[in-house]
Amino acid sequence: MARALAHSAERPRVLCFSGASNPGIVALCSEYGLGSITQPEAVVSFGRMHGATLAVIGPEAPLAAGVADALWEAGIPVVGPRQSLARIESSKGFARELLASHGIPGNPFFQRFTSMDGVDKVLTQFANRHVIKDDGLAGGKGVKVCGDHLHSMEDSVGFCRELVSQGHAFVVEEKLEGEEFSLMSFCDGETLRHMPAVQDHKRAYEGDMGPNTGGMGAYTGVNQKLPFLTDEDLLQAQTINERVAAALAEECGAPYQGILYGGFMATREGVKLIEYNARFGDPESLNLLTLLESDFLQTCRAIVNGSLKEVPARFSPLASVCKYLAPEGYPDQPRKGDPVLLPTDLPKGVTLFLSAVDVKGHTLVATGSRTVAVVGIGESLNEAEIRCENAVRMIPGPFFHRSDIGTERAILRRVEHMRAVRQI
Ligand code: AMP
Ligand code: GLY
């Protein structure tokens, strides 16, 4: 986001307020403040001190903490929804119930619980095909899926009891079968500008094995399509985002101004909702903002002014593949402190983004999470993948990445899986 803003034709002064120092972002900014991004006063005071005229909020925690509300009150317009609207991400139950109460298609069976009352009945009804979700934000650790993390009724009951004992509400829902994709839309409260659909890879290892992560990489296809999705699937997802934005405005009495991120599953019964996020996806944003050809700052202004209708968002028709390098042991026991050596000459069509890194002395070091993202673009997915993979291999050290993301073989597997799911 910092890069896309810095590249605007307006040549804005970019300010960043963050919990950590990211040298990639520091290089783009005229001011870089360190502090607690979930403390509204801290963010407002940084913005005021440097004369900010627009704010763009990245992660979910400040949105859930009401940082957008505080900035608006301080006269600083914000890309990123207010606290009540951000419930679309911060409460899984709220999102499901919003769809249900507004007659928006896409929900699987679901039920929200605050105690063990009635849990057994639902777990039995959907034996071996349920998903249990902590209702609140849990940094990707609050969701357990039958077959993946839950292998018996005891596992499921145990997880529910754990959530109850922590005082957390939770949702039990039907497990869906299909291929996942993300559809993000710029939204000014009324008009939505849809971005190309992206497929993320949450699992740590090749072939979608291993623990869940923040996302190991993502790809988009040529002409803004994904090879396993039909035009009808895309249209269904776009319609769900549009109806959700309208439902949110009605429910909360305020416009949703920001990025609305629908996490969907294409299934035999059409497109179903997995979850909503109230922000850009990571890594999906790296693909999308690399492909964005129109001016990001202009889109941000239109989001806060409510004039998105007059501002089209234009994306390149090229394909893109993004892969993260992560330290060995990530996500459970990552190595920390290893030096990160970046290539001086990047091949054509490749962009690097620094993530969990710090500068110690004069050395760039990994801090224990996803470290560097490499985005390759090309005339075909194959070309984008090869460019990305070749650049990833130029970065030495005890890091790993998923070499399968975006490969012809992996894409074919997705297409065949979808064909089997649709039974055609
Ligand atoms: P979430 O945090 O809601 O995105 O869930 C994390 C992951 O759990 C998703 O990316 C899916 O792979 C999986 N998941 C969540 N809900 C369902 C569902 N109803 N059916 C199948 N898989 C699901
Ligand atoms: N790519 C998943 C997320 O940003 O939550």
XYZ file of C-alpha atoms and ligand atoms in Angstrom:
452
model
C 0.000 0.000 0.000
C 2.861 2.376 0.824
C 4.423 1.626 -2.550
C 1.166 2.116 -4.440
C 0.596 5.447 -2.680
C 4.171 6.585 -3.253
C 3.813 5.781 -6.969
C 0.757 8.013 -7.359
C 1.003 10.729 -10.006
C 0.236 13.218 -7.207
C 3.608 12.365 -5.598
C 2.145 12.511 -2.079
C 4.130 12.709 1.107
C 3.715 9.208 2.552
C 3.670 8.796 6.330
C 3.659 5.443 8.080
C 2.692 4.570 11.638
C 3.524 0.989 12.492
C 4.313 -1.433 15.278
C 7.588 -2.409 13.621
C 10.197 -0.822 11.432
C 10.041 -2.137 7.882
C 12.993 -0.871 5.827
C 11.073 -1.416 2.571
C 8.392 0.999 3.773
C 10.833 3.365 5.507
C 12.468 3.939 2.106
C 9.141 5.176 0.697
C 8.117 7.463 3.551
C 8.947 10.958 4.632
C 7.922 10.130 8.223
C 7.866 6.754 9.956
C 6.422 6.488 13.459
C 6.648 3.496 15.777
C 3.925 2.831 18.316
C 0.814 0.911 19.189
C -1.394 0.859 16.102
C -4.415 -0.328 18.105
C -4.408 2.794 20.289
C -6.633 5.294 18.505
C -5.071 8.298 20.313
C -1.562 7.253 19.283
C -2.548 6.982 15.606
C -4.493 10.257 15.658
C -1.669 12.108 17.344
C 0.863 10.841 14.752
C -1.488 11.859 11.932
C -2.067 15.327 13.420
C 1.597 15.912 14.145
C 2.489 15.354 10.486
C -0.556 16.967 8.899
C -2.056 13.768 7.450
C -4.935 14.435 5.034
C -5.861 10.806 4.388
C -5.321 7.524 6.230
C -5.250 3.990 4.879
C -5.467 1.271 7.519
C -3.742 -2.026 6.737
C -4.471 -4.731 9.326
C -7.652 -5.818 11.108
C -6.674 -5.111 14.735
C -6.815 -1.280 14.471
C -10.101 -1.494 12.559
C -11.595 -3.644 15.339
C -10.184 -1.201 17.921
C -11.993 1.794 16.368
C -8.974 3.596 14.911
C -11.005 4.593 11.829
C -13.697 6.205 14.030
C -11.079 8.219 15.915
C -9.382 9.417 12.723
C -12.677 10.544 11.150
C -13.517 12.410 14.363
C -10.139 14.122 14.178
C -10.963 15.247 10.632
C -8.729 12.716 8.871
C -10.691 10.710 6.267
C -9.987 6.983 6.339
C -9.848 4.086 3.910
C -10.900 1.295 6.275
C -14.271 0.788 7.961
C -15.399 2.076 11.326
C -15.496 -0.336 14.262
C -19.164 -1.271 13.910
C -18.708 -2.043 10.186
C -15.448 -3.916 10.796
C -17.507 -6.513 12.689
C -17.874 -8.151 9.282
C -14.364 -9.478 10.034
C -14.078 -9.212 13.804
C -17.154 -11.386 14.451
C -17.730 -14.526 12.397
C -21.257 -14.803 13.826
C -22.086 -11.208 12.834
C -21.028 -11.908 9.229
C -23.088 -15.094 8.978
C -26.124 -13.488 10.624
C -25.915 -10.428 8.357
C -26.161 -12.651 5.283
C -28.985 -14.656 6.827
C -31.059 -11.660 7.958
C -30.700 -9.895 4.581
C -31.461 -12.985 2.499
C -28.019 -12.900 0.871
C -27.045 -16.299 -0.569
C -23.738 -17.975 0.290
C -24.108 -19.191 3.870
C -23.598 -22.849 4.695
C -25.557 -24.172 7.698
C -24.268 -22.381 10.824
C -25.117 -21.855 14.463
C -23.549 -19.497 16.998
C -22.972 -20.658 20.599
C -21.886 -19.081 23.863
C -22.187 -22.285 25.938
C -22.224 -26.044 25.320
C -26.070 -26.014 25.140
C -27.118 -27.667 21.885
C -23.549 -28.143 20.617
C -23.709 -31.966 20.686
C -26.775 -32.003 18.476
C -25.145 -29.907 15.741
C -21.822 -31.767 15.907
C -23.725 -35.053 15.532
C -25.896 -33.767 12.694
C -22.772 -32.669 10.808
C -20.507 -35.473 12.033
C -17.148 -35.406 10.175
C -18.229 -32.404 8.123
C -18.130 -29.387 10.375
C -15.890 -26.434 11.072
C -15.604 -24.732 14.461
C -14.664 -21.045 14.585
C -13.815 -18.747 17.445
C -16.269 -15.877 16.927
C -13.605 -13.184 17.409
C -10.249 -12.302 15.854
C -7.722 -15.030 16.547
C -4.953 -14.315 14.044
C -5.866 -17.299 11.869
C -5.677 -19.693 14.836
C -9.348 -19.729 15.737
C -10.633 -22.069 13.021
C -10.552 -25.879 13.192
C -11.765 -28.058 10.360
C -12.916 -31.720 10.488
C -10.393 -34.002 8.860
C -7.636 -31.369 9.070
C -7.477 -30.403 12.745
C -10.407 -32.310 14.232
C -10.212 -36.093 13.944
C -12.903 -37.269 16.352
C -15.995 -36.095 18.174
C -13.789 -35.735 21.289
C -11.510 -33.304 19.419
C -14.527 -31.228 18.379
C -16.208 -31.219 21.778
C -12.832 -30.484 23.378
C -12.244 -27.416 21.172
C -15.760 -26.104 21.887
C -15.223 -26.567 25.645
C -11.889 -24.751 25.401
C -13.591 -21.788 23.713
C -16.390 -21.743 26.310
C -13.860 -21.868 29.173
C -12.088 -18.832 27.646
C -15.428 -17.038 27.525
C -15.349 -16.942 23.710
C -18.476 -17.256 21.586
C -18.084 -19.621 18.634
C -19.752 -20.739 15.435
C -20.218 -24.316 14.251
C -20.810 -24.578 10.530
C -21.054 -27.080 7.738
C -17.752 -27.977 6.070
C -17.778 -26.933 2.412
C -16.026 -28.779 -0.389
C -14.487 -26.950 -3.340
C -11.772 -24.446 -4.279
C -11.185 -21.264 -2.307
C -10.655 -17.825 -3.798
C -10.577 -14.225 -2.577
C -12.593 -11.456 -4.164
C -11.744 -7.967 -2.931
C -13.709 -4.841 -3.783
C -12.943 -1.172 -3.261
C -16.058 0.240 -1.631
C -17.192 3.810 -0.899
C -20.358 2.661 0.842
C -22.446 2.504 -2.330
C -20.306 1.757 -5.354
C -18.028 -1.273 -5.493
C -15.046 -1.663 -7.802
C -14.139 -5.318 -7.923
C -10.538 -6.462 -8.147
C -9.427 -9.602 -9.978
C -10.049 -12.849 -8.052
C -6.985 -14.306 -6.333
C -6.159 -17.695 -4.877
C -4.163 -17.701 -1.639
C -2.275 -20.702 -0.182
C -2.742 -20.939 3.576
C -0.912 -24.192 4.231
C 2.818 -24.082 4.921
C 3.978 -26.886 2.610
C 3.688 -28.038 -0.997
C 0.461 -29.737 -2.019
C -1.484 -27.819 0.670
C -0.005 -29.843 3.508
C 1.124 -28.770 6.965
C -0.019 -26.100 9.375
C -2.047 -23.020 8.447
C -0.048 -19.828 7.961
C -0.783 -16.197 7.205
C -0.591 -17.209 3.507
C 2.459 -18.580 1.644
C 1.644 -17.093 -1.739
C -1.112 -16.281 -4.201
C -1.777 -16.029 -7.903
C -4.115 -14.346 -10.387
C -4.749 -15.548 -13.941
C -4.630 -13.675 -17.245
C -7.531 -11.347 -18.009
C -8.392 -11.203 -14.321
C -9.761 -14.747 -14.228
C -8.861 -17.838 -12.252
C -8.551 -21.050 -14.267
C -10.964 -23.045 -12.079
C -13.659 -20.360 -11.841
C -16.510 -19.733 -14.264
C -17.766 -16.240 -15.111
C -20.909 -17.194 -13.228
C -18.848 -17.967 -10.070
C -17.211 -14.550 -10.297
C -20.517 -12.833 -10.791
C -22.002 -14.612 -7.763
C -19.073 -13.525 -5.573
C -19.288 -9.928 -6.839
C -23.019 -9.867 -6.152
C -22.505 -11.173 -2.616
C -19.933 -8.400 -1.922
C -22.344 -5.794 -3.336
C -25.256 -7.015 -1.251
C -23.112 -7.257 1.876
C -21.935 -3.655 1.470
C -25.577 -2.540 1.167
C -26.629 -4.678 4.148
C -23.785 -3.237 6.258
C -24.834 0.330 5.465
C -28.389 -0.489 6.477
C -27.399 -2.389 9.618
C -24.801 0.108 10.872
C -26.299 3.358 9.559
C -22.939 4.324 8.021
C -21.213 3.609 4.710
C -18.564 0.893 4.458
C -15.556 2.806 3.138
C -12.575 0.616 2.526
C -11.686 -2.738 1.072
C -14.264 -5.480 1.391
C -12.624 -8.884 1.151
C -14.837 -11.900 0.551
C -13.196 -15.270 1.150
C -15.239 -17.674 -0.960
C -15.422 -21.327 -1.879
C -16.641 -22.406 -5.319
C -18.764 -25.487 -4.595
C -21.161 -27.792 -6.419
C -24.011 -25.594 -5.160
C -22.424 -22.350 -6.343
C -20.291 -19.819 -4.507
C -20.330 -19.990 -0.703
C -18.874 -17.623 1.855
C -15.983 -18.769 4.059
C -15.327 -15.460 5.811
C -15.122 -11.718 5.367
C -12.116 -9.513 5.985
C -12.398 -5.753 6.373
C -9.053 -5.007 4.700
C -6.669 -6.015 1.932
C -5.532 -9.641 2.004
C -1.925 -10.535 2.596
C -0.436 -11.807 0.259
C -3.266 -11.079 -2.206
C -2.695 -7.307 -2.010
C 0.862 -7.817 -3.315
C -0.502 -9.384 -6.506
C -3.327 -6.879 -6.851
C -1.431 -3.680 -6.176
C 1.333 -4.820 -8.534
C -1.298 -5.251 -11.263
C -3.219 -2.055 -10.472
C -2.692 0.370 -13.367
C -4.932 3.192 -12.230
C -3.864 5.563 -9.466
C -4.292 3.999 -5.999
C -4.371 7.383 -4.260
C -7.169 8.522 -6.561
C -9.146 5.395 -5.662
C -8.506 6.012 -1.962
C -9.781 9.586 -2.291
C -12.885 8.351 -4.122
C -13.515 5.818 -1.328
C -13.538 8.524 1.342
C -15.421 11.075 -0.812
C -18.075 8.604 -1.915
C -17.212 9.214 -5.579
C -16.037 5.743 -6.615
C -18.716 5.730 -9.308
C -16.634 8.260 -11.229
C -13.292 6.533 -10.693
C -12.742 3.213 -12.441
C -10.075 0.864 -11.062
C -7.983 -0.566 -13.890
C -5.877 -3.712 -13.579
C -3.341 -5.171 -15.989
C -4.573 -8.268 -17.875
C -1.260 -10.016 -17.053
C -1.062 -13.016 -14.718
C 0.762 -12.751 -11.377
C 2.349 -15.156 -8.917
C 3.456 -14.176 -5.418
C 5.538 -16.400 -3.144
C 6.739 -15.708 0.371
C 10.040 -16.870 1.760
C 9.614 -17.839 5.400
C 12.226 -18.874 7.979
C 12.723 -22.596 8.511
C 10.346 -23.800 11.223
C 7.670 -21.182 10.375
C 4.901 -20.965 11.554
C 5.341 -23.051 14.735
C 9.039 -22.662 15.634
C 10.581 -20.219 13.203
C 14.309 -19.437 13.209
C 14.947 -15.792 13.996
C 17.779 -13.414 13.226
C 19.134 -14.954 10.015
C 20.535 -12.405 7.557
C 18.449 -11.703 4.452
C 20.529 -11.170 1.315
C 18.574 -9.583 -1.503
C 19.627 -9.778 -5.147
C 20.946 -6.473 -6.463
C 19.635 -7.037 -9.994
C 16.061 -8.196 -10.198
C 14.905 -10.041 -13.310
C 12.290 -8.412 -15.559
C 8.708 -8.533 -14.317
C 9.667 -9.138 -10.680
C 9.025 -7.024 -7.570
C 10.205 -7.705 -3.999
C 8.376 -6.757 -0.819
C 9.935 -6.908 2.650
C 7.766 -8.272 5.411
C 8.980 -9.572 8.819
C 12.488 -8.108 8.741
C 14.520 -5.703 10.823
C 17.840 -3.940 10.400
C 20.568 -4.933 12.908
C 23.679 -2.874 12.410
C 23.861 -2.763 8.635
C 22.309 -6.167 8.097
C 18.776 -7.017 7.129
C 17.611 -9.886 9.378
C 14.509 -12.082 9.486
C 12.380 -11.641 12.600
C 10.577 -14.997 12.525
C 7.582 -14.670 10.239
C 7.009 -14.423 6.485
C 10.144 -12.579 5.427
C 10.219 -11.487 1.795
C 7.511 -11.707 -0.859
C 8.406 -12.013 -4.520
C 5.828 -11.122 -7.167
C 6.321 -12.150 -10.789
C 4.023 -11.009 -13.570
C 3.777 -12.371 -17.104
C 1.745 -12.977 -20.259
C 0.727 -16.373 -18.846
C 0.556 -17.870 -15.385
C 3.424 -20.104 -16.400
C 5.635 -17.149 -17.292
C 4.714 -15.306 -14.084
C 5.463 -18.419 -12.026
C 8.865 -19.033 -13.629
C 9.886 -15.407 -13.126
C 8.775 -15.500 -9.510
C 10.410 -18.852 -8.754
C 13.731 -17.851 -10.370
C 13.859 -14.681 -8.295
C 12.940 -16.541 -5.084
C 15.876 -18.874 -5.705
C 18.238 -15.894 -5.813
C 17.626 -15.330 -2.088
C 19.881 -17.636 -0.038
C 19.612 -18.697 3.599
C 17.630 -20.984 5.858
C 14.317 -19.987 4.308
C 11.670 -22.053 2.576
C 8.902 -21.281 0.123
C 6.230 -23.191 -1.779
C 7.645 -23.940 -5.200
C 4.276 -25.395 -6.280
C 2.288 -22.136 -6.145
C 1.090 -21.162 -9.623
C 2.825 -24.048 -11.446
C 1.050 -25.696 -14.381
C 0.820 -28.927 -12.426
C -0.743 -27.280 -9.380
C -3.223 -25.322 -11.495
C -4.263 -28.458 -13.343
C -4.868 -30.144 -10.001
C -7.168 -27.270 -8.961
C -9.077 -27.396 -12.248
C -9.529 -31.160 -11.949
C -10.576 -30.882 -8.328
C -13.214 -28.324 -9.277
C -14.424 -30.531 -12.120
C -14.799 -33.451 -9.702
C -16.618 -31.223 -7.194
C -19.028 -30.009 -9.858
C -19.334 -33.592 -11.138
C -18.888 -32.679 -14.781
P -11.138 -18.494 8.080
O -10.229 -17.978 9.165
O -12.591 -18.365 8.359
O -10.713 -18.047 6.705
O -10.844 -20.061 8.006
C -9.545 -20.556 7.775
C -9.620 -21.667 6.772
O -10.492 -22.689 7.254
C -10.220 -21.263 5.436
O -9.286 -20.693 4.584
C -10.741 -22.584 4.924
O -9.692 -23.325 4.340
C -11.188 -23.286 6.175
N -12.645 -23.123 6.365
C -13.279 -22.145 7.040
N -14.626 -22.310 6.974
C -14.843 -23.418 6.234
C -16.018 -24.127 5.802
N -17.247 -23.754 6.164
N -15.838 -25.234 5.047
C -14.599 -25.660 4.694
N -13.466 -25.041 5.068
C -13.566 -23.936 5.832
N -4.827 -13.959 2.787
C -5.605 -14.092 3.951
C -5.729 -12.895 4.750
O -5.203 -11.838 4.437
O -6.408 -12.963 5.765
